[in-house]
Coordinates of C-alpha atoms in Angstrom, one line a residue:
M1247 CA -0.1 0.0 -0.1
S1248 CA 3.1 2.1 0.2
G1249 CA 2.2 3.4 -3.4
T1250 CA -1.4 4.1 -2.5
A1251 CA -0.8 6.6 0.4
W1252 CA -2.9 9.3 -1.4
H1253 CA -6.1 7.5 -0.6
A1254 CA -8.1 9.9 1.8
R1255 CA -11.1 9.6 4.4
V1256 CA -13.0 12.8 4.1
V1257 CA -15.2 13.7 7.4
C1258 CA -17.9 16.8 7.4
G1259 CA -20.1 16.7 10.2
T1260 CA -22.0 13.5 10.2
E1261 CA -20.9 12.8 6.5
V1262 CA -18.2 10.3 6.0
G1263 CA -16.8 9.8 2.6
A1264 CA -13.5 9.1 0.5
G1265 CA -11.2 11.4 -1.5
F1266 CA -7.8 11.4 -3.0
L1267 CA -4.6 13.5 -3.1
V1268 CA -4.0 15.3 -6.4
S1269 CA -1.2 17.6 -5.3
P1270 CA 0.7 18.1 -2.1
R1271 CA -2.2 20.2 -0.6
H1272 CA -5.4 19.4 -2.8
V1273 CA -7.7 16.5 -2.3
L1274 CA -10.7 15.7 -4.5
T1275 CA -14.0 14.5 -3.2
C1276 CA -17.5 14.6 -3.8
A1277 CA -19.6 18.3 -3.5
H1278 CA -22.3 16.0 -1.2
V1279 CA -19.7 14.8 1.1
V1280 CA -18.9 18.3 2.1
R1281 CA -22.3 20.0 1.6
C1282 CA -22.0 21.2 5.2
A1283 CA -18.7 22.7 5.1
D1284 CA -20.1 26.3 5.5
T1285 CA -21.4 25.1 9.1
D1286 CA -19.3 22.0 10.0
P1287 CA -15.4 21.4 9.7
V1288 CA -14.1 19.4 7.2
T1289 CA -11.1 17.0 8.1
V1290 CA -8.8 14.6 6.0
A1291 CA -7.0 11.5 7.0
F1292 CA -4.8 9.1 5.1
P1293 CA -5.2 5.7 6.3
N1294 CA -2.0 4.5 4.9
S1295 CA -0.2 7.2 6.5
R1296 CA -1.4 7.5 10.2
P1297 CA 1.2 9.5 11.5
L1298 CA -0.4 12.6 9.8
G1299 CA -3.5 12.3 11.7
E1300 CA -6.6 14.1 10.9
L1301 CA -5.8 17.6 8.8
P1302 CA -8.1 20.4 8.7
A1303 CA -9.3 21.4 5.1
A1304 CA -11.3 24.0 3.1
V1305 CA -13.6 23.8 0.2
T1306 CA -11.9 26.0 -2.7
V1307 CA -14.0 24.8 -5.7
R1308 CA -17.3 23.4 -6.2
G1309 CA -18.2 21.7 -9.6
G1310 CA -21.5 23.4 -9.8
W1311 CA -23.6 20.4 -8.0
R1312 CA -26.9 22.1 -6.6
G1313 CA -28.1 19.3 -4.3
G1314 CA -30.0 16.7 -6.3
P1315 CA -28.9 13.0 -6.9
A1316 CA -29.0 13.8 -10.6
D1317 CA -27.4 17.2 -10.6
P1318 CA -24.1 17.4 -12.6
G1319 CA -20.8 18.7 -10.9
D1320 CA -20.7 16.4 -7.8
L1321 CA -17.0 17.6 -7.5
A1322 CA -15.2 19.4 -4.8
V1323 CA -11.6 20.5 -4.3
L1324 CA -10.0 20.6 -0.7
E1325 CA -7.3 22.6 0.4
L1326 CA -5.4 21.6 3.4
T1327 CA -3.8 23.7 5.5
E1328 CA -0.3 22.7 4.8
D1329 CA 1.5 20.2 2.1
V1330 CA 1.7 16.6 3.1
A1331 CA 4.9 14.6 2.0
L1332 CA 2.9 12.2 -0.1
A1333 CA 3.2 11.2 -3.7
P1334 CA -0.3 12.2 -5.2
A1335 CA -2.5 10.1 -7.4
R1336 CA -1.4 9.4 -10.9
F1337 CA -4.0 9.4 -13.7
A1338 CA -4.6 6.9 -16.7
P1339 CA -5.5 8.2 -20.2
P1340 CA -9.2 9.2 -20.4
G1341 CA -11.4 6.0 -21.4
A1342 CA -8.9 3.7 -20.2
E1343 CA -11.8 2.3 -17.8
H1344 CA -13.4 0.5 -20.7
G1345 CA -11.7 -2.8 -21.3
A1346 CA -10.3 -3.0 -18.1
R1347 CA -11.3 -6.5 -16.5
E1348 CA -11.5 -5.0 -12.9
L1349 CA -11.8 -1.3 -11.3
V1350 CA -11.0 -1.0 -7.6
A1351 CA -12.4 1.8 -5.3
Y1352 CA -11.2 2.3 -1.7
G1353 CA -13.8 3.7 0.5
F1354 CA -14.8 3.9 4.2
P1355 CA -18.3 2.0 4.9
R1356 CA -19.7 2.3 8.4
G1357 CA -17.4 0.3 10.7
Y1358 CA -14.2 0.4 8.5
D1359 CA -12.6 3.7 9.5
E1360 CA -9.3 2.2 7.7
G1361 CA -10.9 1.4 4.4
M1362 CA -12.3 -1.3 2.4
L1363 CA -11.9 -2.3 -1.2
A1364 CA -14.7 -2.8 -3.7
S1365 CA -14.4 -4.6 -7.1
Y1366 CA -16.4 -3.2 -10.1
R1367 CA -16.3 -2.9 -13.8
A1368 CA -17.2 0.1 -16.1
L1369 CA -20.2 -0.9 -18.5
P1370 CA -19.7 -0.1 -22.0
G1371 CA -22.1 2.1 -24.0
P1372 CA -22.9 5.9 -23.7
R1373 CA -22.5 8.0 -20.4
I1374 CA -25.5 8.5 -18.4
S1375 CA -26.6 12.4 -19.1
D1376 CA -23.0 12.7 -20.5
E1377 CA -21.7 12.8 -17.1
W1378 CA -21.4 9.3 -15.6
V1379 CA -20.0 6.1 -16.4
Q1380 CA -22.1 3.1 -14.5
L1381 CA -20.2 0.9 -12.7
E1382 CA -21.3 -3.0 -12.0
A1383 CA -20.3 -5.2 -9.3
L1384 CA -17.9 -7.8 -10.7
T1385 CA -19.7 -10.7 -8.5
G1386 CA -22.7 -10.9 -6.2
H1387 CA -20.6 -11.0 -2.9
G1388 CA -17.8 -8.7 -1.5
Q1389 CA -17.8 -5.3 -0.6
P1390 CA -20.6 -3.2 -2.7
L1391 CA -20.3 0.6 -3.0
A1392 CA -22.0 1.6 0.0
A1393 CA -22.1 4.9 1.9
G1394 CA -18.5 6.0 2.6
F1395 CA -17.5 5.2 -0.8
S1396 CA -18.5 8.8 -2.4
G1397 CA -15.5 10.4 -3.6
A1398 CA -13.4 7.5 -3.8
A1399 CA -10.7 7.2 -6.8
V1400 CA -11.5 4.2 -9.1
T1401 CA -8.4 2.8 -10.4
L1402 CA -6.8 0.5 -12.6
A1403 CA -4.6 -2.7 -11.6
D1404 CA -1.6 -0.5 -11.6
G1405 CA -3.2 2.1 -9.4
S1406 CA -3.8 4.8 -12.0
V1407 CA -7.1 6.7 -11.3
V1408 CA -9.8 6.6 -14.1
G1409 CA -12.4 8.3 -12.2
M1410 CA -14.3 9.0 -9.0
V1411 CA -17.3 7.4 -7.3
T1412 CA -20.3 9.8 -7.0
A1413 CA -23.2 7.5 -6.4
V1414 CA -23.9 4.1 -4.6
A1415 CA -26.6 1.9 -4.8
G1416 CA -25.5 -1.0 -2.4
G1417 CA -27.7 -3.5 -0.9
R1418 CA -28.4 -7.2 -0.9
D1419 CA -29.7 -7.2 -4.4
V1420 CA -28.3 -4.0 -6.3
R1421 CA -24.8 -3.6 -6.7
V1422 CA -24.0 -0.8 -9.2
G1423 CA -22.8 2.7 -8.8
R1424 CA -21.7 5.6 -10.8
M1425 CA -18.5 7.4 -11.6
L1426 CA -17.3 10.7 -13.0
P1427 CA -14.6 9.9 -15.6
T1428 CA -11.5 12.1 -15.6
D1429 CA -12.4 14.0 -18.5
V1430 CA -15.8 15.1 -16.7
M1431 CA -14.0 15.7 -13.7
A1432 CA -11.6 18.2 -15.5
R1433 CA -14.7 19.7 -17.1
H1434 CA -15.9 20.7 -13.6
W1435 CA -12.4 21.7 -12.5
P1436 CA -10.1 22.7 -15.2
G1437 CA -7.1 22.5 -12.7
L1438 CA -7.3 18.7 -13.0
G1439 CA -6.4 18.9 -16.9
E1440 CA -2.9 19.2 -16.6
L1441 CA -2.7 16.2 -14.6
V1442 CA -4.3 13.7 -16.9
P1443 CA -2.4 12.2 -19.8
T1444 CA -4.1 13.2 -23.1
G1445 CA -2.7 13.9 -26.9
H1446 CA -1.1 16.9 -25.9
R1447 CA 2.6 17.0 -24.6
P1448 CA 2.6 16.9 -20.8
Q1449 CA 5.2 19.7 -20.9
A1450 CA 3.2 21.7 -23.1
L1451 CA 0.1 21.2 -20.9
R1452 CA 2.1 22.2 -17.7
R1453 CA 3.0 25.2 -19.3
L1454 CA -0.3 26.3 -20.7
Y1455 CA -2.2 25.8 -17.2
T1456 CA 0.9 27.8 -15.4
L1457 CA 0.3 30.5 -17.7
V1458 CA -3.5 30.5 -17.3
R1459 CA -3.1 30.7 -13.6
R1460 CA -0.6 33.7 -14.0
V1461 CA -3.2 35.4 -16.4
E1462 CA -6.0 35.0 -13.7
S1463 CA -4.1 35.6 -10.8
E1464 CA -2.7 38.9 -12.2
G1465 CA -6.2 40.2 -13.3
R1466 CA -5.0 40.6 -16.7
A1467 CA -8.1 41.1 -19.2
C1468 CA -8.4 38.7 -22.2
D1469 CA -11.2 37.4 -24.4
A1470 CA -11.1 33.6 -24.0
N1471 CA -13.1 33.1 -27.1
R1472 CA -10.7 34.8 -29.5
L1473 CA -7.8 33.3 -27.7
Y1474 CA -9.3 29.6 -28.4
V1475 CA -10.0 30.7 -32.1
D1476 CA -6.6 31.8 -32.7
A1477 CA -5.0 28.8 -31.2
V1478 CA -7.0 26.2 -33.0
G1479 CA -7.0 28.0 -36.4
A1480 CA -9.5 28.0 -39.4
F1481 CA -10.0 24.3 -39.2
G1482 CA -10.3 23.6 -35.8
P1483 CA -13.4 22.9 -33.7
P1484 CA -15.5 25.7 -33.5
L1485 CA -16.6 27.6 -30.1
P1486 CA -19.0 25.6 -28.3
P1487 CA -22.5 27.2 -27.9
G1488 CA -22.3 30.2 -25.6
G1489 CA -18.5 30.4 -25.7
F1490 CA -16.3 30.1 -22.8
P1491 CA -17.0 31.5 -19.3
S1492 CA -13.2 31.4 -18.4
L1493 CA -9.8 31.2 -19.6
S1494 CA -9.4 28.1 -17.6
A1495 CA -12.3 26.7 -19.4
A1496 CA -10.8 27.6 -22.9
A1497 CA -7.7 26.0 -21.9
A1498 CA -9.5 22.6 -20.9
Y1499 CA -11.5 22.3 -24.0
V1500 CA -8.3 22.7 -26.0
Q1501 CA -6.9 19.8 -24.0
W1502 CA -10.0 17.6 -24.1
E1503 CA -11.8 18.5 -27.6
V1504 CA -8.8 19.8 -29.9
P1505 CA -6.9 16.7 -31.3
E1506 CA -4.0 18.9 -33.0
P1507 CA -1.0 18.9 -30.1
E1508 CA 0.3 22.2 -31.4
A1509 CA -3.0 23.9 -30.4
A1510 CA -2.1 24.2 -26.7
T1511 CA 1.5 25.7 -27.5
R1512 CA -0.1 28.1 -29.6
L1513 CA -2.6 29.2 -26.8
A1514 CA 0.2 29.1 -24.3
D1515 CA 2.1 31.5 -26.7
R1516 CA -0.6 33.9 -27.1
L1517 CA -0.9 34.0 -23.1
E1518 CA 2.9 34.6 -22.6
E1519 CA 2.7 37.5 -25.2
L1520 CA -0.3 38.9 -23.3
L1521 CA 1.8 38.6 -19.9
D1522 CA 5.0 40.1 -21.4
G1523 CA 3.2 43.1 -23.0
P1524 CA 2.9 46.3 -21.3
R1525 CA -0.1 46.7 -18.6
P1526 CA -2.1 49.6 -19.6
G1527 CA -2.8 52.4 -17.3
P1528 CA -6.4 53.6 -16.7
G1529 CA -5.9 56.5 -18.7
D1530 CA -3.9 55.3 -21.5
P1531 CA -5.1 55.3 -25.0
P1532 CA -5.0 52.2 -27.0
P1533 CA -1.9 51.7 -28.9
P1534 CA -2.2 52.5 -32.7
A1535 CA -3.1 50.1 -35.0
A1536 CA -0.8 48.8 -37.5
V1537 CA -3.3 46.8 -39.4
W1538 CA -6.8 46.7 -39.2
S1539 CA -8.7 43.4 -39.2
P1540 CA -11.9 43.9 -40.7
V1541 CA -15.3 42.2 -40.0
V1542 CA -17.0 42.5 -43.2
V1543 CA -20.7 42.8 -43.8
E1544 CA -21.2 42.7 -47.6
I1545 CA -24.8 43.4 -49.3
D1546 CA -25.6 43.1 -52.7
H1547 CA -28.8 42.6 -54.8
S1548 CA -30.0 39.1 -54.9
G1549 CA -31.8 39.2 -58.4
A1550 CA -35.0 37.9 -56.6
G1551 CA -36.6 40.9 -56.3
P1552 CA -36.2 44.5 -55.5
D1553 CA -36.9 43.5 -51.9
Q1554 CA -34.4 40.9 -51.8
V1555 CA -30.5 41.2 -50.8
T1556 CA -27.9 38.7 -50.2
V1557 CA -26.1 39.4 -47.0
E1558 CA -22.6 37.9 -46.1
V1559 CA -20.7 38.4 -42.6
S1560 CA -17.1 37.4 -42.9
A1561 CA -13.8 38.3 -40.9
Y1562 CA -10.2 38.7 -42.2
R1563 CA -7.6 36.8 -40.4
D1564 CA -4.0 36.0 -41.6
G1565 CA -5.0 37.5 -44.9
R1566 CA -7.7 35.2 -45.4
R1567 CA -11.4 35.7 -45.6
R1568 CA -13.4 33.5 -43.4
S1569 CA -17.4 33.6 -43.7
V1570 CA -19.4 33.3 -40.9
G1571 CA -22.9 33.3 -42.6
A1572 CA -24.5 34.2 -46.0
R1573 CA -28.1 34.3 -46.7
R1574 CA -30.7 35.9 -48.9
L1575 CA -33.2 38.3 -47.0
P1576 CA -35.7 40.6 -47.4
T1577 CA -34.4 44.2 -47.0
H1578 CA -36.2 44.7 -43.6
A1579 CA -34.5 41.6 -42.1
V1580 CA -30.8 42.7 -42.8
R1581 CA -30.3 44.7 -39.4
A1582 CA -31.3 41.8 -37.2
Y1583 CA -29.2 39.2 -39.3
V1584 CA -26.2 41.6 -39.2
Q1585 CA -26.6 42.2 -35.5
Q1586 CA -26.8 38.2 -35.1
R1587 CA -23.7 37.5 -36.9
L1588 CA -21.1 40.3 -35.8
D1589 CA -20.1 38.8 -32.4
E1590 CA -19.5 35.6 -34.1
A1591 CA -17.3 37.1 -37.0
A1592 CA -15.3 39.3 -34.2
D1593 CA -14.5 35.9 -32.4
Q1594 CA -12.8 34.9 -35.7
L1595 CA -10.0 37.7 -35.2
A1596 CA -6.8 37.2 -33.7
P1597 CA -6.6 38.2 -30.0
D1598 CA -4.7 41.3 -30.5
A1599 CA -6.4 42.4 -33.6
E1600 CA -7.8 45.9 -34.4
E1601 CA -11.3 45.1 -35.4
L1602 CA -12.8 47.5 -38.2
V1603 CA -16.3 46.8 -39.1
T1604 CA -16.9 47.4 -42.9
F1605 CA -20.1 47.5 -44.6
V1606 CA -19.4 46.9 -48.3
L1607 CA -22.7 48.3 -49.8
P1608 CA -24.5 49.0 -53.0
R1609 CA -24.3 52.8 -53.9
E1610 CA -27.9 53.3 -53.1
W1611 CA -27.1 52.1 -49.5
L1612 CA -24.3 54.1 -48.7
N1613 CA -26.1 56.8 -46.7
E1614 CA -27.8 53.8 -44.8
P1615 CA -27.3 54.5 -40.8
V1616 CA -25.5 51.5 -40.2
A1617 CA -23.3 53.2 -37.6
S1618 CA -26.5 53.9 -35.7
W1619 CA -27.7 50.3 -35.6
E1620 CA -27.9 49.0 -32.2
C1621 CA -25.4 46.0 -31.1
S1622 CA -28.5 43.8 -30.6
E1623 CA -31.9 43.6 -29.1
Y1624 CA -30.0 43.1 -25.8
D1625 CA -27.4 46.0 -26.4
S1626 CA -28.4 49.6 -27.3
T1627 CA -25.2 50.6 -28.0
P1628 CA -24.7 52.0 -31.6
L1629 CA -22.4 49.7 -33.8
G1630 CA -20.6 53.1 -34.5
C1631 CA -20.0 53.3 -30.9
A1632 CA -18.9 50.0 -30.2
Y1633 CA -16.6 49.5 -33.0
P1634 CA -14.6 51.7 -35.6
L1635 CA -17.0 51.3 -38.3
V1636 CA -16.6 52.5 -42.1
V1637 CA -18.9 51.9 -45.4
T1638 CA -17.3 51.3 -48.7
D1639 CA -19.0 51.3 -52.2
R1640 CA -19.3 47.6 -53.6
A1641 CA -18.5 48.5 -57.4
R1642 CA -15.5 50.2 -56.1
H1643 CA -14.5 47.6 -53.8
R1644 CA -14.3 45.0 -56.8
S1645 CA -12.8 47.3 -59.0
G1646 CA -9.2 46.0 -59.9
R1647 CA -8.1 49.5 -61.4
L1648 CA -9.0 51.2 -58.3
R1649 CA -7.8 48.5 -56.0
H1650 CA -4.5 49.0 -57.5
Q1651 CA -4.5 52.8 -57.5
L1652 CA -5.5 53.1 -53.8
R1653 CA -2.7 50.8 -52.8
K1654 CA -0.4 53.2 -54.5
K1655 CA -2.1 56.4 -52.7
W1656 CA -2.0 54.5 -49.4
Q1657 CA 1.8 53.9 -49.6
K1658 CA 2.1 57.9 -49.9
L1659 CA -0.4 58.3 -47.1
D1660 CA 1.7 56.0 -44.7
A1661 CA 4.2 58.7 -44.3
S1662 CA 1.7 61.3 -44.0
P1663 CA 1.2 63.1 -40.5
G1664 CA -2.4 64.2 -41.4
A1665 CA -4.4 64.8 -44.7
S1666 CA -6.2 67.8 -46.0
V1667 CA -10.0 67.9 -46.7
H1668 CA -11.0 68.6 -50.3
R1669 CA -14.4 70.5 -49.7
V1670 CA -17.4 69.9 -52.0
E1671 CA -19.8 72.7 -51.0
C1672 CA -23.5 72.6 -51.4
G1673 CA -24.9 74.1 -54.4
T1674 CA -21.4 73.9 -56.2
R1675 CA -21.6 74.9 -59.9
E1676 CA -18.4 73.0 -60.5
R1677 CA -19.0 70.4 -63.2
P1678 CA -18.6 66.8 -62.1
G1679 CA -15.8 66.5 -64.8
G1680 CA -14.1 69.6 -63.0
L1681 CA -14.4 68.0 -59.9
R1682 CA -12.8 64.7 -61.2
K1683 CA -9.8 66.9 -62.5
R1684 CA -9.5 68.5 -59.2
L1685 CA -9.5 65.5 -57.1
W1686 CA -6.8 63.7 -59.8
D1687 CA -4.6 67.0 -60.1
G1688 CA -4.8 67.7 -56.3
D1689 CA -3.6 64.2 -55.4
A1690 CA -6.5 64.4 -53.1
Q1691 CA -6.6 62.1 -50.1
L1692 CA -10.0 63.0 -48.4
A1693 CA -13.1 64.7 -49.8
G1694 CA -15.7 66.2 -47.4
F1695 CA -19.2 66.8 -48.8
A1696 CA -21.4 69.6 -47.3
T1697 CA -24.5 67.6 -48.4
P1698 CA -25.9 64.1 -48.3
P1699 CA -25.1 61.9 -51.6
A1700 CA -28.7 62.2 -53.0
A1701 CA -28.2 66.3 -53.1
A1702 CA -25.2 66.1 -55.0
R1703 CA -25.2 62.6 -56.8
E1704 CA -23.4 63.3 -59.8
H1705 CA -20.4 64.9 -57.8
F1706 CA -20.4 61.9 -55.3
E1707 CA -20.7 59.4 -57.9
V1708 CA -17.7 61.1 -59.5
S1709 CA -15.7 60.9 -56.3
L1710 CA -16.2 57.2 -56.2
T1711 CA -14.5 56.6 -59.4
V1712 CA -11.1 58.3 -58.5
P1713 CA -8.7 56.8 -56.1
V1714 CA -9.6 59.2 -53.3
P1715 CA -9.4 56.8 -50.2
V1716 CA -11.5 58.6 -47.7
L1717 CA -15.1 60.3 -48.5
L1718 CA -16.8 62.1 -45.5
W1719 CA -20.7 63.3 -44.9
R1720 CA -23.2 63.9 -42.8
R1721 CA -26.2 61.6 -43.8
T1722 CA -28.8 64.5 -43.2
G1723 CA -28.4 68.3 -42.8
C1724 CA -28.0 70.7 -45.7
P1725 CA -30.4 69.7 -48.6
G1726 CA -28.5 71.5 -51.1
A1727 CA -28.9 75.0 -53.0
G1728 CA -31.8 77.3 -52.3
H1729 CA -31.7 77.6 -48.4
D1730 CA -32.1 80.9 -46.5
G1731 CA -29.2 82.1 -43.8
P1732 CA -25.9 80.2 -43.3
C1733 CA -25.0 76.9 -44.8
P1734 CA -25.3 74.1 -42.2
G1735 CA -23.3 71.9 -44.5
S1736 CA -20.4 74.6 -44.7
A1737 CA -20.5 74.8 -41.0
F1738 CA -20.3 70.9 -41.0
L1739 CA -17.2 71.1 -43.0
D1740 CA -15.5 73.7 -40.9
E1741 CA -15.8 71.4 -38.0
L1742 CA -14.7 68.3 -39.9
T1743 CA -11.5 70.1 -41.2
A1744 CA -10.6 71.2 -37.6
S1745 CA -11.2 68.0 -36.2
L1746 CA -9.2 66.2 -38.8
T1747 CA -6.1 68.3 -38.7
G1748 CA -3.1 66.1 -37.8
V1749 CA -5.0 62.9 -37.8
P1750 CA -3.3 60.2 -39.8
P1751 CA -5.6 58.8 -42.5
A1752 CA -5.0 55.4 -41.3
E1753 CA -6.3 56.2 -37.9
L1754 CA -9.5 57.9 -39.2
P1755 CA -11.8 55.0 -38.2
R1756 CA -10.7 55.3 -34.6
H1757 CA -11.0 58.9 -34.6
V1758 CA -14.5 58.9 -36.1
Q1759 CA -15.6 56.2 -33.6
T1760 CA -14.3 58.9 -30.8
L1761 CA -16.2 61.5 -32.4
R1762 CA -19.6 59.2 -32.7
L1763 CA -19.0 58.5 -29.1
A1764 CA -18.9 62.1 -28.2
A1765 CA -22.0 62.9 -30.4
D1766 CA -23.8 60.1 -28.7
A1767 CA -23.4 61.5 -25.3
E1768 CA -24.9 64.9 -26.1
D1769 CA -28.5 65.8 -26.7
P1770 CA -29.9 64.8 -30.1
G1771 CA -28.7 67.1 -32.7
G1772 CA -26.3 68.9 -30.4
H1773 CA -22.9 67.6 -32.0
W1774 CA -21.8 68.4 -35.3
A1775 CA -20.4 65.0 -36.1
R1776 CA -24.0 63.2 -35.2
E1777 CA -24.8 61.2 -38.3
L1778 CA -21.4 61.5 -39.6
Q1779 CA -20.8 58.7 -42.5
L1780 CA -17.2 57.4 -43.3
L1781 CA -16.2 56.0 -46.4
W1782 CA -12.8 54.6 -45.9
D1783 CA -11.1 52.1 -48.4
D1784 CA -7.8 50.4 -48.0
P1785 CA -7.5 47.6 -50.3
R1786 CA -4.7 46.5 -48.3
C1787 CA -6.9 45.5 -45.6
F1788 CA -8.7 42.9 -47.9
P1789 CA -6.0 40.8 -49.8
E1790 CA -8.3 38.6 -51.5
P1791 CA -10.2 39.5 -54.6
A1792 CA -13.8 40.3 -53.6
A1793 CA -16.0 37.5 -55.3
S1794 CA -19.4 38.0 -56.2
L1795 CA -22.0 36.7 -53.7
H1796 CA -23.8 35.2 -56.4
T1797 CA -20.9 32.8 -57.4
P1798 CA -20.5 29.0 -56.1
V1799 CA -17.0 30.3 -54.7
A1800 CA -18.6 32.9 -52.6

């Protein structure tokens, strides 16, 4: 028995159960054994190491058990007041209980404080409620799984642990029970994961879980869902429904559900980068974005009728476009579909990516108030306040000529500390061809319109056919020529010009997000940037050619 000194007897009030040592200070048992721990003391004894005596312990983790015999999560982690000099239990690979001729449990039925052994086998077939493996006695005589066996380790002949007894049904005619297998135990306590051998390298798992504990202990903010997607790659298992409640849960999912061994290493690498990076202060601005990572909402006419459009939502990562959904919809259903899919697309981005929501729209949709759409039916935050958000013209987005010319224009803009605004005033008498020449000759970078597109349609469409990377306008406001008094469109351009002075064009999406937040904080109509629309077009963010939504490729 010298190799099994880790078997433990657990007492909480009048309840007696079993447990087993998994680290120098931690013991696993059933949650129902220590259900009165809030009022009664918990003690742990090791019958095969009697000089240690009875040691006080505290419940530090509960697996979610709510008190019923069929409730999942009947697991608790006990922490001793000090380390014990005993070798902890070792674990067998998951599923090793099936095919084993005999499984042994060490429990403490009434009258046997030193313990008794019970011999059982695991029944083949599905798990009960995806939680328990059913155990059945090997013989009709011998020690049944009676009271006092709850929390006992279930072991193979070599002493390695395959699970924990959680339910007993002993008696003269009934000799069955249930156990939590090791992978289910790790589901309820992710800390067990690094102790159980799986397809991942043990040293990689130890490193991963060590980093998880550091991130959690230091209170580092991170998005477990994005970290997971980054670790498993484009073809890895998708996020489980609802995502991960914690970083520990994401790490456990990588261990148990992702067969690729390198996934654990990649997740650990991302955590190490997070820990090695600077900790931002409470008033520090976010670091500048070297490269935007677009989340794209592309809308096009479906050809099935004037009220039908095709909508695709996707995300760009590592130079590749990952679609998360495409559907033909009536126009009135577009907003709800986009709200539903945006979060899913954002989860596809790398953990440190600077998200940029980009609406690729038919020309007649460019003035749609997409920045004012709410994030969801449960979150009234405007999309333009929640994300840097831009629009672009779909025909321009797919034009090989303009994509090439815009790339060259951005090479110049990258070295520019700011960009000047080429004003298109309301009621301009300039011919559209003259505007085209002015935008070309002046090497324009930004064009600002005093009116919405409908009030200067020809001039607006001309600006879409020249390589001007940025267009800005207010969706409502000056209706065009013929109004009395000062022109609100000119006042808008004055404010816009002053606001954009010194702002690098690459940073305009974030700058406009800040303006939208300021406008949202004021009374309706009180801020000049309310209803500001930003068309921002950098083909380098969209390295793949944009395929038609009607093609099989799309």
